PDB file of N, CA, C and O in Angstrom:
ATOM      1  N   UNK A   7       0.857  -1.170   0.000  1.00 91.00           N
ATOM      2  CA  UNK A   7       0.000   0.000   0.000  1.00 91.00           C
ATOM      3  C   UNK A   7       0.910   1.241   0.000  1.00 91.00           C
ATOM      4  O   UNK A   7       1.983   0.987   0.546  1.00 91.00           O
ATOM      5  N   UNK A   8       0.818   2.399  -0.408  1.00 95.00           N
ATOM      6  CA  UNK A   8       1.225   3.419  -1.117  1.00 95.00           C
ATOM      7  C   UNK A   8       0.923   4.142  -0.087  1.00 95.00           C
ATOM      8  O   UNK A   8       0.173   3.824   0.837  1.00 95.00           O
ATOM      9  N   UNK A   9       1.693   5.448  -0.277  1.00 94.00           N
ATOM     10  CA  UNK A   9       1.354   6.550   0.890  1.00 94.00           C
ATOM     11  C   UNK A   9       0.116   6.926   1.219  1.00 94.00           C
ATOM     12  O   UNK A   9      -0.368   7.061   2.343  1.00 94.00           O
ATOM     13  N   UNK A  10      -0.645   7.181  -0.439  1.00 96.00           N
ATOM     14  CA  UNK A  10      -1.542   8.294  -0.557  1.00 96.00           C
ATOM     15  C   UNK A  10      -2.886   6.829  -0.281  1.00 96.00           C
ATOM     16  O   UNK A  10      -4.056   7.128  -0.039  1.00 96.00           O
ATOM     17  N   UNK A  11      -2.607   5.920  -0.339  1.00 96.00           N
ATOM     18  CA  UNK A  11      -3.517   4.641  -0.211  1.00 96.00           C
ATOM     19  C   UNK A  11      -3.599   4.333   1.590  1.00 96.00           C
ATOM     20  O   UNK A  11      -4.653   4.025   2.146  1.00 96.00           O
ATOM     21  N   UNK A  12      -2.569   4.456   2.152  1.00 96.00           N
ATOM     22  CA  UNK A  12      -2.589   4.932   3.440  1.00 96.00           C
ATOM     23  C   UNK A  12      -3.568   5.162   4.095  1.00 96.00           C
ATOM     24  O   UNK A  12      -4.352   4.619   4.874  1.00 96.00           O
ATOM     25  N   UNK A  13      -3.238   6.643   3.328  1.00 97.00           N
ATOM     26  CA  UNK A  13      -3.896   8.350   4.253  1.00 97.00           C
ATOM     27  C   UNK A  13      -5.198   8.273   3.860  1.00 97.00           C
ATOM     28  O   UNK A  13      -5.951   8.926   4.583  1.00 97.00           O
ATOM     29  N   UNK A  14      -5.865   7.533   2.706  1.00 97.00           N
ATOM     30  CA  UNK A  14      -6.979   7.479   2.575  1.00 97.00           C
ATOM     31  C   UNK A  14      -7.945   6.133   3.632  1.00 97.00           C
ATOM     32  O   UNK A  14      -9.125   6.080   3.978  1.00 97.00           O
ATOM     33  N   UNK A  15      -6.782   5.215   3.868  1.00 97.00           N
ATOM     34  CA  UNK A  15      -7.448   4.251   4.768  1.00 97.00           C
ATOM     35  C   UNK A  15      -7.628   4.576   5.981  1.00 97.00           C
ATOM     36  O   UNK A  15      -8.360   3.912   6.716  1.00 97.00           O
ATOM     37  N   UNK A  16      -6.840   5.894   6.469  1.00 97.00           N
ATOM     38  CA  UNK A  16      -6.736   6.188   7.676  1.00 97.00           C
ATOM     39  C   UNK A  16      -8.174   7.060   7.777  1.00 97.00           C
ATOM     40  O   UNK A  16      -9.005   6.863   8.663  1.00 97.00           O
ATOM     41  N   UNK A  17      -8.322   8.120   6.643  1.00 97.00           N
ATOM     42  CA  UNK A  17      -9.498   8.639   6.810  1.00 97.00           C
ATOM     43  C   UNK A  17     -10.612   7.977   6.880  1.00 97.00           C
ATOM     44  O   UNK A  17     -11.358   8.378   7.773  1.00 97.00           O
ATOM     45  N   UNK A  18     -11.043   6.995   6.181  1.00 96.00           N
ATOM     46  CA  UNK A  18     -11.828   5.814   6.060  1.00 96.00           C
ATOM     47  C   UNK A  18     -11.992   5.518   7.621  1.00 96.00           C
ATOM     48  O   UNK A  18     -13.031   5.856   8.186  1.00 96.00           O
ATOM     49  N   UNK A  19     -11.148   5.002   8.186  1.00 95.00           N
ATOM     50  CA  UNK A  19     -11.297   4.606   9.606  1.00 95.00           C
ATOM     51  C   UNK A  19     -11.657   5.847  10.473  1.00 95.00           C
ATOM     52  O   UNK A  19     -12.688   5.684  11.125  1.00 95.00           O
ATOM     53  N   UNK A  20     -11.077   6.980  10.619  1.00 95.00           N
ATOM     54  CA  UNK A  20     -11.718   7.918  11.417  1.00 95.00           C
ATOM     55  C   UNK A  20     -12.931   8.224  11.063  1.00 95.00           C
ATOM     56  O   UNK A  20     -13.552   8.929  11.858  1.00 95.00           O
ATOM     57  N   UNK A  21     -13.550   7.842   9.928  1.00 94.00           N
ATOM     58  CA  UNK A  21     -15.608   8.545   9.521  1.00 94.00           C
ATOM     59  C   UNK A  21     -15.884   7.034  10.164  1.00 94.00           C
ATOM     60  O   UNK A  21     -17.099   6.929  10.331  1.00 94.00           O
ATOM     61  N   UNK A  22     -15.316   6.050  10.506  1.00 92.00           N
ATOM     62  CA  UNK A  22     -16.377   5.022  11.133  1.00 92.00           C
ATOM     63  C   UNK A  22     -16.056   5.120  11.861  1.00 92.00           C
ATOM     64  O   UNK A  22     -17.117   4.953  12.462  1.00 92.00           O
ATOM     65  N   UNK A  23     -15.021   5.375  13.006  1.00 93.00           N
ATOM     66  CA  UNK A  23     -14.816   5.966  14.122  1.00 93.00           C
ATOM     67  C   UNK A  23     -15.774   6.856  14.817  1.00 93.00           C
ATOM     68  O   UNK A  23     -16.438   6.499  15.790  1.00 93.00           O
ATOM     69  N   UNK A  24     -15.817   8.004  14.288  1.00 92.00           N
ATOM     70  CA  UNK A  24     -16.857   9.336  14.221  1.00 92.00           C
ATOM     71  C   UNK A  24     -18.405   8.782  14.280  1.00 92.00           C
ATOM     72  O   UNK A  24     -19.096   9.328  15.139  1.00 92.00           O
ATOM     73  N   UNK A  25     -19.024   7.796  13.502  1.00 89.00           N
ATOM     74  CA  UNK A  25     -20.147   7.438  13.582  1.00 89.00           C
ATOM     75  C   UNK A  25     -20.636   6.643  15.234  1.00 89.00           C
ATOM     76  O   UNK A  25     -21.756   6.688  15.743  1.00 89.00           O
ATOM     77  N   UNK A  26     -19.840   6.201  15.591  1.00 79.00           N
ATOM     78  CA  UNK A  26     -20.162   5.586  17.095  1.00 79.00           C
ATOM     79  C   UNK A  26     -20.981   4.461  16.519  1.00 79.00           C
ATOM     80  O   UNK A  26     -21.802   4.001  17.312  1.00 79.00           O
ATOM     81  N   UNK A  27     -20.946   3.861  15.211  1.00 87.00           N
ATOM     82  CA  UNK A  27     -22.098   3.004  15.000  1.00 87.00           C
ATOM     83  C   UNK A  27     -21.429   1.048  15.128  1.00 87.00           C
ATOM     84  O   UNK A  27     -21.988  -0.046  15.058  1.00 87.00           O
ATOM     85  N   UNK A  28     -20.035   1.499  15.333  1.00 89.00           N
ATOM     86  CA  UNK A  28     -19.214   0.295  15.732  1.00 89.00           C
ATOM     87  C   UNK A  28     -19.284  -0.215  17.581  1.00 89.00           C
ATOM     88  O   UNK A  28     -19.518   0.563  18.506  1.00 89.00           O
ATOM     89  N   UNK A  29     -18.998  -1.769  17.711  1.00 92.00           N
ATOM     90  CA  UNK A  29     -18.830  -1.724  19.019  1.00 92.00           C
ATOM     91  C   UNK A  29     -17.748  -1.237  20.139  1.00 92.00           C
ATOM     92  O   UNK A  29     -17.329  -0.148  19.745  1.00 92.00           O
ATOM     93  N   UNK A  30     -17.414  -1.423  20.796  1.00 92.00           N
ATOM     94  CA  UNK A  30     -15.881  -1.047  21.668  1.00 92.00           C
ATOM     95  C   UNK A  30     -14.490  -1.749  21.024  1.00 92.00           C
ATOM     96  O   UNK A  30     -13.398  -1.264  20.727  1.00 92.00           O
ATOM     97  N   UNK A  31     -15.209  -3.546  20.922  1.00 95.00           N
ATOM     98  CA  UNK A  31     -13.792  -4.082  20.481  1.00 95.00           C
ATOM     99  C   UNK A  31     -13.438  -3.960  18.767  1.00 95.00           C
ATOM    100  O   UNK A  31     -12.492  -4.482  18.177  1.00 95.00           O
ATOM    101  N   UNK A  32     -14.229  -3.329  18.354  1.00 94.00           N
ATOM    102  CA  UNK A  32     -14.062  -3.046  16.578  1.00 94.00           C
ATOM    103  C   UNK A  32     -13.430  -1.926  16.773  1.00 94.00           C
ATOM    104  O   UNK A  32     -12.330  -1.758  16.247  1.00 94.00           O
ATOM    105  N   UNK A  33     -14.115  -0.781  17.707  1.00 94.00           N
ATOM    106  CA  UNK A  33     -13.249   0.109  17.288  1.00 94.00           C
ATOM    107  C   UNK A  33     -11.635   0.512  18.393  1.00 94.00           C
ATOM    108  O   UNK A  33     -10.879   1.455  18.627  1.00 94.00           O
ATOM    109  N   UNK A  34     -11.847  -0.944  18.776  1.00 95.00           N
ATOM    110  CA  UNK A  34      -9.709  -0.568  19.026  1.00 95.00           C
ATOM    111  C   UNK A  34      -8.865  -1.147  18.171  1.00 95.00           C
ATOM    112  O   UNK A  34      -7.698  -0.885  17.878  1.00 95.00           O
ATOM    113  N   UNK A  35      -9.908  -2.300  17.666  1.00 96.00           N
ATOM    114  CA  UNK A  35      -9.140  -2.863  16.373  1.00 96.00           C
ATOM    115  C   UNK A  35      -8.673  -1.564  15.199  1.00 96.00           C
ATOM    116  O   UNK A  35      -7.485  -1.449  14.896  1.00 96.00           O
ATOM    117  N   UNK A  36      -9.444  -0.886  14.761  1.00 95.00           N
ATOM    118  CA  UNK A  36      -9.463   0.066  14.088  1.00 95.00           C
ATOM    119  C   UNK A  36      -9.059   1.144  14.348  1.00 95.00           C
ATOM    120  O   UNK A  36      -8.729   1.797  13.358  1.00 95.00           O
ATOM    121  N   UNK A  37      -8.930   1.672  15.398  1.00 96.00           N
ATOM    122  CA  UNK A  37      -7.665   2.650  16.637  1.00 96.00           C
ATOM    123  C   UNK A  37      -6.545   1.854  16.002  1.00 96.00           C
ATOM    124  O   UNK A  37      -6.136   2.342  14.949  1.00 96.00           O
ATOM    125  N   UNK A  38      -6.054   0.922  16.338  1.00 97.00           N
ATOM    126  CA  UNK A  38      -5.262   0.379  16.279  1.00 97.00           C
ATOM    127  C   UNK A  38      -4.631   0.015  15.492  1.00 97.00           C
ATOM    128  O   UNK A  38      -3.588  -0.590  15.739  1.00 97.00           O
ATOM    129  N   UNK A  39      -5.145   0.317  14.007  1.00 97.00           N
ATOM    130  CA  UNK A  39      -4.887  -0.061  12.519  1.00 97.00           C
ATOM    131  C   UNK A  39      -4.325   0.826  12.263  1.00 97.00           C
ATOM    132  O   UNK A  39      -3.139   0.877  11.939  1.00 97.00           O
ATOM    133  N   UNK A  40      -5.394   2.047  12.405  1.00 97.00           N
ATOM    134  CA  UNK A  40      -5.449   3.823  12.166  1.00 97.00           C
ATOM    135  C   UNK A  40      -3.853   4.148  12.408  1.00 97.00           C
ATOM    136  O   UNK A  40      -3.044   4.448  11.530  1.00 97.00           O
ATOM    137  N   UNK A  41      -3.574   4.000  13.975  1.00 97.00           N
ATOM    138  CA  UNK A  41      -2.012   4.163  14.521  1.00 97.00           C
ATOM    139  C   UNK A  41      -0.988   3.735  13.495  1.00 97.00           C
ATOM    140  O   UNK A  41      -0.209   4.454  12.870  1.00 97.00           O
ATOM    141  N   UNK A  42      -1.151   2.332  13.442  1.00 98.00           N
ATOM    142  CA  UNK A  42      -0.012   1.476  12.322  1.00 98.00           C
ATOM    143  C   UNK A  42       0.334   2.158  11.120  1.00 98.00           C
ATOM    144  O   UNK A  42       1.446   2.247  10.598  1.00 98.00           O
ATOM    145  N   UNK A  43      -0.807   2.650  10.730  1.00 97.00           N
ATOM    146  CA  UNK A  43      -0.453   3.459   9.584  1.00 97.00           C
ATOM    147  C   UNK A  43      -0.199   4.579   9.453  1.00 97.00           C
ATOM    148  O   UNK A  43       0.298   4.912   8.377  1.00 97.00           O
ATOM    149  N   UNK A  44      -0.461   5.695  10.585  1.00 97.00           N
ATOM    150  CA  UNK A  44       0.112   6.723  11.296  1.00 97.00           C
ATOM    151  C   UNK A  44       1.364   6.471  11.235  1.00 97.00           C
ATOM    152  O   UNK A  44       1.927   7.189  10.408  1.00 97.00           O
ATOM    153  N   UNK A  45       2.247   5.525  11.932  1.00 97.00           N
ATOM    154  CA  UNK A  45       3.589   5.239  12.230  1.00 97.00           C
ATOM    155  C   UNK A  45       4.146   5.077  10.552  1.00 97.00           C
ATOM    156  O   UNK A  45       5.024   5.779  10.050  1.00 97.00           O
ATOM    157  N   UNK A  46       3.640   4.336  10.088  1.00 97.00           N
ATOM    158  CA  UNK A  46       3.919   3.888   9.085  1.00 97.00           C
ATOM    159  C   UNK A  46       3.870   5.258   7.291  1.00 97.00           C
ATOM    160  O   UNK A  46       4.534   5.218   6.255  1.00 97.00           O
ATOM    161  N   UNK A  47       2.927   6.096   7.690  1.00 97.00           N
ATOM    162  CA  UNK A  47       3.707   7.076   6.763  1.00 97.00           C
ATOM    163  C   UNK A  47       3.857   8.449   7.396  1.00 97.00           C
ATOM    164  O   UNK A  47       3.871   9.543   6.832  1.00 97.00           O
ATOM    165  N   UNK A  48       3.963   8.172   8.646  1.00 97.00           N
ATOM    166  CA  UNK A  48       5.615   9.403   9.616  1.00 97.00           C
ATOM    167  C   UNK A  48       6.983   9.276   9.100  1.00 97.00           C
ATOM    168  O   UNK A  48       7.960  10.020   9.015  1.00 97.00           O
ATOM    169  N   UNK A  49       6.575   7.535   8.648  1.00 96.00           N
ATOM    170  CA  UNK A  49       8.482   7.162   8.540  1.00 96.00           C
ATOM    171  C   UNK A  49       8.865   7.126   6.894  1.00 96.00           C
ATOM    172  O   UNK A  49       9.960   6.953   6.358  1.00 96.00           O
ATOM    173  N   UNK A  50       7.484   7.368   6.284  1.00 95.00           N
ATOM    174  CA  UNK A  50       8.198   7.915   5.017  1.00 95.00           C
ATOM    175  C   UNK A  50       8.083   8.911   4.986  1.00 95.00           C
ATOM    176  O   UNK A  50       8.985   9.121   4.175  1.00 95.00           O
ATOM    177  N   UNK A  51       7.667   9.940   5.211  1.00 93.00           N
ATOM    178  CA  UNK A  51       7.473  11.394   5.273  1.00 93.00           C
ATOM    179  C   UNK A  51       9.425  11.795   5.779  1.00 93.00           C
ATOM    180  O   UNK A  51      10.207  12.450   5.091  1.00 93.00           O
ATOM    181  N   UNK A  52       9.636  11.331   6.745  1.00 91.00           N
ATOM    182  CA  UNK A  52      10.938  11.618   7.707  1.00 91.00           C
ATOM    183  C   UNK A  52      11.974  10.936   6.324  1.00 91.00           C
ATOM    184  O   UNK A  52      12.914  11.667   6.014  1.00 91.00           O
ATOM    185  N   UNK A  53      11.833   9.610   5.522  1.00 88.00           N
ATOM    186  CA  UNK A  53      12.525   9.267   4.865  1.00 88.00           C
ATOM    187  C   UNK A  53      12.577  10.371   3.553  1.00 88.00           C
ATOM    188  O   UNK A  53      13.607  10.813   3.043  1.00 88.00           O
ATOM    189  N   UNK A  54      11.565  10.598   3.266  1.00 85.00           N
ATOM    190  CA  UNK A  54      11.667  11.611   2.234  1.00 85.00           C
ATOM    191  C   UNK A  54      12.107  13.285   2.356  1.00 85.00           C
ATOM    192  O   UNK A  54      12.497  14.013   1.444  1.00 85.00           O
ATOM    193  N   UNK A  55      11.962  13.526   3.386  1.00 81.00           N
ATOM    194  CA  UNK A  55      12.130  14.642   4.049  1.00 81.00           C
ATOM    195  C   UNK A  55      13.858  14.578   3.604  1.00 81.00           C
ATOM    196  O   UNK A  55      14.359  15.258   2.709  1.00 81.00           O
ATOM    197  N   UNK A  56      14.549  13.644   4.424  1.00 79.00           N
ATOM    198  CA  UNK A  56      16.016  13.658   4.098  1.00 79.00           C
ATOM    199  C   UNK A  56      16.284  13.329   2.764  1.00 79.00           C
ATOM    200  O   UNK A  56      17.445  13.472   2.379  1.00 79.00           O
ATOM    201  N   UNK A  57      15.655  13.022   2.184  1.00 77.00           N
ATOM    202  CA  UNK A  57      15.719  12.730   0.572  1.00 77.00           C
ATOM    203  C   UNK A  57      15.628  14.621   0.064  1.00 77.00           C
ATOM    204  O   UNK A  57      16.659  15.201  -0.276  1.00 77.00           O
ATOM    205  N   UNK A  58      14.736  15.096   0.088  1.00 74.00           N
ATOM    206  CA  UNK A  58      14.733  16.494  -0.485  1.00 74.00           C
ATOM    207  C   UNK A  58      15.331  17.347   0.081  1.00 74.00           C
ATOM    208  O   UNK A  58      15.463  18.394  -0.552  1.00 74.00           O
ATOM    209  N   UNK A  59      16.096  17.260   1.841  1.00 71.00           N
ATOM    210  CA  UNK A  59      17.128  18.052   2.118  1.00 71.00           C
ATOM    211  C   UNK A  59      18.573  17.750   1.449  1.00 71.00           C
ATOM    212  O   UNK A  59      19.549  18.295   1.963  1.00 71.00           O
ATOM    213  N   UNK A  60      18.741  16.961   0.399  1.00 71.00           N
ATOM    214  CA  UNK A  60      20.340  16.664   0.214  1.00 71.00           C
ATOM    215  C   UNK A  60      19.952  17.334  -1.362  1.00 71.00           C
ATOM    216  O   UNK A  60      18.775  17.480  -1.693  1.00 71.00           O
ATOM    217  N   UNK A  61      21.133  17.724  -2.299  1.00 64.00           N
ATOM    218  CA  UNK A  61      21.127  17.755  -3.582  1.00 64.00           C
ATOM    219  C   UNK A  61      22.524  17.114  -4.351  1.00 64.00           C
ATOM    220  O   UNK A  61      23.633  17.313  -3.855  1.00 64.00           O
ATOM    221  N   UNK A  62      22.411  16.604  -5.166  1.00 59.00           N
ATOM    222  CA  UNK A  62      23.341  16.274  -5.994  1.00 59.00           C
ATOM    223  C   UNK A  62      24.193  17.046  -6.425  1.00 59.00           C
ATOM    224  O   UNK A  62      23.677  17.869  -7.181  1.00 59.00           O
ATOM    225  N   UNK A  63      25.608  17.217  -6.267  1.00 59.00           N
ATOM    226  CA  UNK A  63      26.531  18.381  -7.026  1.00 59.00           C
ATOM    227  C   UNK A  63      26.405  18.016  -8.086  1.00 59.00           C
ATOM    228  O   UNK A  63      25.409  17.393  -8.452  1.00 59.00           O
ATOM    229  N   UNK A  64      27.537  18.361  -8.955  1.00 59.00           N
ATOM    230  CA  UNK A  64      28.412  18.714  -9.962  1.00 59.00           C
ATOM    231  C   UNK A  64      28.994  17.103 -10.065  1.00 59.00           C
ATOM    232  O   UNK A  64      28.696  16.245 -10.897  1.00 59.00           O
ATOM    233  N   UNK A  65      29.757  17.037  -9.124  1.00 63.00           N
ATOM    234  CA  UNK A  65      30.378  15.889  -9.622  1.00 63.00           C
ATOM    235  C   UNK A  65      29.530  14.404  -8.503  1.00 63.00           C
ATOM    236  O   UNK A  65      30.315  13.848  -7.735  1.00 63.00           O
ATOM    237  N   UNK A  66      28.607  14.085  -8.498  1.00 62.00           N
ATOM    238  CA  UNK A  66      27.621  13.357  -8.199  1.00 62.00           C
ATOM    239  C   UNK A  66      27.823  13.188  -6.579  1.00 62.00           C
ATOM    240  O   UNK A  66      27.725  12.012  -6.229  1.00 62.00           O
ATOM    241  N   UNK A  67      28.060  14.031  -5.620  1.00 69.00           N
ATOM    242  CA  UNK A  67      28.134  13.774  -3.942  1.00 69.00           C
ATOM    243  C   UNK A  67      27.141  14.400  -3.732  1.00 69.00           C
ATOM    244  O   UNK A  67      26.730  15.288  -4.480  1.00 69.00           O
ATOM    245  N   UNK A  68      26.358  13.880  -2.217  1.00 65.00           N
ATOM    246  CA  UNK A  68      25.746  14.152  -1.758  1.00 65.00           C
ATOM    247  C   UNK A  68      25.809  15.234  -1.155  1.00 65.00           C
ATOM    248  O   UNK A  68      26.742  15.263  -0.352  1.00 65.00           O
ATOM    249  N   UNK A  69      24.838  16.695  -1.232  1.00 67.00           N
ATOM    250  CA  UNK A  69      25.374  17.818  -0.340  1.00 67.00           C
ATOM    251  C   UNK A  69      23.680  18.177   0.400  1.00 67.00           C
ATOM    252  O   UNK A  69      22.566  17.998  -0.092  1.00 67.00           O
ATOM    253  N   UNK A  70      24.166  18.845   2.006  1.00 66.00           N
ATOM    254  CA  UNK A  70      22.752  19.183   2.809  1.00 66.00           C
ATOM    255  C   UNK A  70      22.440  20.245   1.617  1.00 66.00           C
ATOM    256  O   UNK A  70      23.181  20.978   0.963  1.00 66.00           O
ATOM    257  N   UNK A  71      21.079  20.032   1.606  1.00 62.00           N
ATOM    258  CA  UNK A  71      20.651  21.968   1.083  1.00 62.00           C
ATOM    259  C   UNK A  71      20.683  22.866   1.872  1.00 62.00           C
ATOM    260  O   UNK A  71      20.342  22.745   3.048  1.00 62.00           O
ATOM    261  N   UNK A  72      21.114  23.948   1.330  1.00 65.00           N
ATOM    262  CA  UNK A  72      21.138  25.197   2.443  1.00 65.00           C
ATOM    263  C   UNK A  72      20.098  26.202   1.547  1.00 65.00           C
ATOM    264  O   UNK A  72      20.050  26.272   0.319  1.00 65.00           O
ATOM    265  N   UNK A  73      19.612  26.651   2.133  1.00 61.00           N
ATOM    266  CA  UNK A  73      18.827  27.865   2.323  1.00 61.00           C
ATOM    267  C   UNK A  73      19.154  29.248   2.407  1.00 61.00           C
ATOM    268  O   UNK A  73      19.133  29.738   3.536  1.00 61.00           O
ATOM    269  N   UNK A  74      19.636  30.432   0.844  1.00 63.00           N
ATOM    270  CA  UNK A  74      19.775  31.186   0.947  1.00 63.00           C
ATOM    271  C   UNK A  74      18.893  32.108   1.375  1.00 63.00           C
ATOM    272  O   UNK A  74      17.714  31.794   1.211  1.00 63.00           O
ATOM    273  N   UNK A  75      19.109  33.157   1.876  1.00 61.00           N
ATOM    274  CA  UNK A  75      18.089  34.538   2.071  1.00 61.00           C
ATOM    275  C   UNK A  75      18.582  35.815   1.269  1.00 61.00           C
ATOM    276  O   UNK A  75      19.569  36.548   1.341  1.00 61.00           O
ATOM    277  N   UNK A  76      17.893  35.775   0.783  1.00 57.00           N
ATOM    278  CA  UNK A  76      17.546  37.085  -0.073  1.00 57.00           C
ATOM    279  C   UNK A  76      17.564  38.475  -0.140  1.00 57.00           C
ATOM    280  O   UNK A  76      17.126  39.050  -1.137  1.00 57.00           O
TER     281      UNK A  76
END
């Protein structure tokens, strides 16, 4: 499952969440899913994050980006 396949399962679970129309033990199962996948695209977000702080030189090394001001 894909990031954006995720974030949509996660929303999915919070509107049946929101309805109260589940019992107690469905919805920790589903708390509990919700989380997993919480965790689960934090840690690509954080992986990609360091992916778009580095840039490629000139002669192919890895460099931080810096941030000029203007």
């Amino acid at each position: 499952m894909n990031f954006e396949e995720k974030m949509s399962k996660i929303e999915e679970i919070i509107s049946e969440l929101e309805k109260d129309e589940i019992n107690l033990d469905d919805s920790i199962k589903k708390y509990t899913e919700a989380m997993k996948l919480i965790k689960e695209c934090d840690e690509s977000l954080k992986k990609a994050e360091e992916k778009i702080s580095k840039i490629v030189t000139e002669n192919g090394s890895l460099k931080e980006f810096e941030v000029t001001e203007q």
